[in-house]
Amino acid sequence: MNPAPSEIRLSDLTICHDRRPAVHHLSGRFAPGSLTAVVGPNGAGKTTLLRALAGLHRPQSGRIEGLPRPAGIALLPQQAAIDRGFPVTCRDVVLLGLWAETGPFRAVPREGQARAALALEAVGLGGFGARPIGSLSAGQFQRVLFARLLLQDAPVILLDEPFNALDARTVADLLGVVRRWHGEGRTVIAVLHDLDLVRREFPDTLLLAREGLGWGPTEAVLTAPNRLRARMMAEAWATDAAACGRPLRASAA
Amino acid sequence: MLLDPFLEFGFLRRALVGCLALSVAAPPLGVFLVLRRMSLTADVLAHGILPGVAVAFLIAGLSVPALAIGGLVAGLVVAVGAGALSRATGGREDASFAALYLVALALGVALVSWRGGGLELNQILFGSALGVDDAALLLMAGVATLTLGVLAFAWRPLVLECLDPAFGASVGAGGAWWHLSFMALLVLNLIAAFQALGTLMAVGLMMLPAIAARHWSRGVGGMAVAAVVLAVAASVAGLLVSYHLDVPSGPAVVLAAGAGWAVSVLAGPVEGLLPRLLAAQRRHLTG
């Protein structure tokens, strides 16, 4: 891993998605090497925040500082965003993880092929290199995407709902990979829904309901009053809140 | 004997060279469109170039360079405009495409009919592979050369942009620029094709082999090669049928491509109907 991650600071960050405010006036910091879960109700802006960290959304206002870019960030997009019917092999998908080294034109070095094979083995898919991705189960495909993250070898790793709709065995194996990244000092930020899993595995949590309702040690954030507040805010969102940069208008509280 | 007509008649040779140039360049683009689930986009763009072609015709008559420039401008306006319109108004891109192409087709036909007669309208809508002149041949060959060069150069980013655009953006792969270059190539190929096949048929040689190709290979490269082979075969067969049966050349070539598609669906080794049936029978017998 090169270089070591630095602190990622968000100051008064507002991000719009589809011309509507998705994340509102969020401030805080991801410590270097931290393992943070981003949780919150549906539509809370979790994915938008992750995509902004990955450089896919430009903030409407406020700043993100301390991000290595773009080679220093590895993003796991939601599986639904990827065309699983596309005619490529597992090896080809994993090799995309070398983009920072090969770019669009350079050939993949022999050593890269070996690394791809090792990465597939590390996620329990040894020998799957030549298999087309269309023949994989959802769990196996997620393992392939984790292998691609391994090849990216980035100091900052962003995971968007990495364990959705996966069986317990796959979740356990992939959590092992996440723990390893944490042990190696990488900054890992994951959007998650399973609060039990968050409590068990993630030391830090950001509770998001467009605004940040809590950010810090998981037990201190995931309190019953905080979660109730998040739910109430989700129900109170105005559908016509179009003005970014101004406080969100609540239709009924 | 099969090739006799090509040896005997210069106009048929020119038509063959023109169709072969289209056949090596356009089908790989079609494969990418199929993979991006944008199979109908080529059709929309082919209609979208019509008003530009019509305006050029009003100004300069049936001059190849003028028609090509007019078509290029109109095609790029539709290609970029549909995306921009849907982003600006929050609508769906396919709906903007549909609206633009309906307007473009009507406007094009109205403009050509305003000054030209049925003959010119016929030429623009249906083309004439047998009437391809030097300028049109040069355009087709030039576009084919450019397309193959750019495809070789941009293969990896185009595949990434189809497969996983979010990942591509996160690693700074410049997806929007590759997409725009791809759309420009698409418009250029349609303009080259419309000289021979007309605006209504131009898409045939691009999309039919591309759609059929998935029955011959499980990889993107293999599909592109299969699509080119099918398009070349359709060009040769279509022109021969056109000559022997006295059918217009454009529809003959597209029908030949359609026959290639039907054979692929029936007998192609990848998910073709017959191989699937045989495999099921074998399983039944052994199971």
Coordinates of C-alpha atoms in Angstrom, one line a residue, chain A residues 19 51 54-56 70 73 75 77 81-83 85-88 93 96-97 99 102-108 132-133 145 148 152, chain B residues 32 35-37 86-90 153-154 156-157 159-160 162-167 169-173 178 217-220 223:
Chain A
R19 CA -30.8 18.2 -8.5
R51 CA -19.7 8.6 -4.4
A54 CA -14.9 8.6 -4.7
G55 CA -15.0 11.8 -6.8
L56 CA -18.2 10.9 -8.7
P70 CA -7.8 8.8 -7.9
I73 CA -9.2 5.3 -3.6
L75 CA -14.5 1.9 -4.7
P77 CA -20.0 0.1 -6.3
A81 CA -25.0 -0.9 -10.9
I82 CA -22.9 -3.5 -12.8
D83 CA -24.1 -5.4 -15.8
G85 CA -24.6 -10.2 -18.3
F86 CA -21.5 -8.6 -19.8
P87 CA -19.3 -11.1 -21.6
V88 CA -16.0 -10.9 -19.6
V93 CA -12.8 -7.9 -14.1
L96 CA -9.3 -3.7 -14.0
G97 CA -8.0 -3.2 -10.4
W99 CA -6.0 0.5 -13.9
T102 CA -1.9 0.2 -16.8
G103 CA -4.2 3.1 -17.6
P104 CA -6.3 2.7 -20.8
F105 CA -3.5 1.6 -23.1
R106 CA -0.5 -0.2 -21.4
A107 CA -0.4 -4.0 -21.5
V108 CA -1.0 -5.9 -18.2
P132 CA -17.5 -15.7 -17.4
I133 CA -19.1 -13.4 -14.7
L145 CA -15.2 -7.4 -6.9
R148 CA -10.5 -6.3 -7.7
Q152 CA -6.1 -1.9 -6.4
Chain B
F32 CA -20.8 -2.1 -28.0
L35 CA -23.7 -4.6 -24.7
R36 CA -24.8 -1.2 -23.4
R37 CA -28.4 -2.1 -24.0
S86 CA -32.8 14.6 -20.1
R87 CA -30.2 15.7 -17.5
A88 CA -31.5 19.3 -17.6
T89 CA -35.2 18.4 -17.3
G90 CA -35.0 15.2 -15.3
F153 CA -6.9 2.6 -29.2
A154 CA -10.0 2.9 -27.0
R156 CA -10.2 -1.1 -22.8
P157 CA -11.9 2.2 -21.7
V159 CA -15.3 -2.0 -22.3
L160 CA -14.9 -0.5 -18.8
C162 CA -20.0 -0.5 -20.6
L163 CA -19.3 -2.9 -17.7
D164 CA -18.9 -0.7 -14.7
P165 CA -19.1 3.1 -15.3
A166 CA -19.0 4.0 -11.6
F167 CA -15.7 2.1 -11.1
A169 CA -15.2 7.2 -13.0
S170 CA -13.6 6.3 -9.6
V171 CA -10.3 5.4 -11.2
G172 CA -10.4 8.5 -13.4
A173 CA -10.9 6.6 -16.7
W178 CA -14.7 8.0 -24.5
S217 CA -18.7 -16.0 -29.0
R218 CA -18.7 -15.4 -25.2
G219 CA -16.1 -12.6 -25.3
V220 CA -16.3 -9.0 -26.5
M223 CA -18.3 -11.0 -30.8

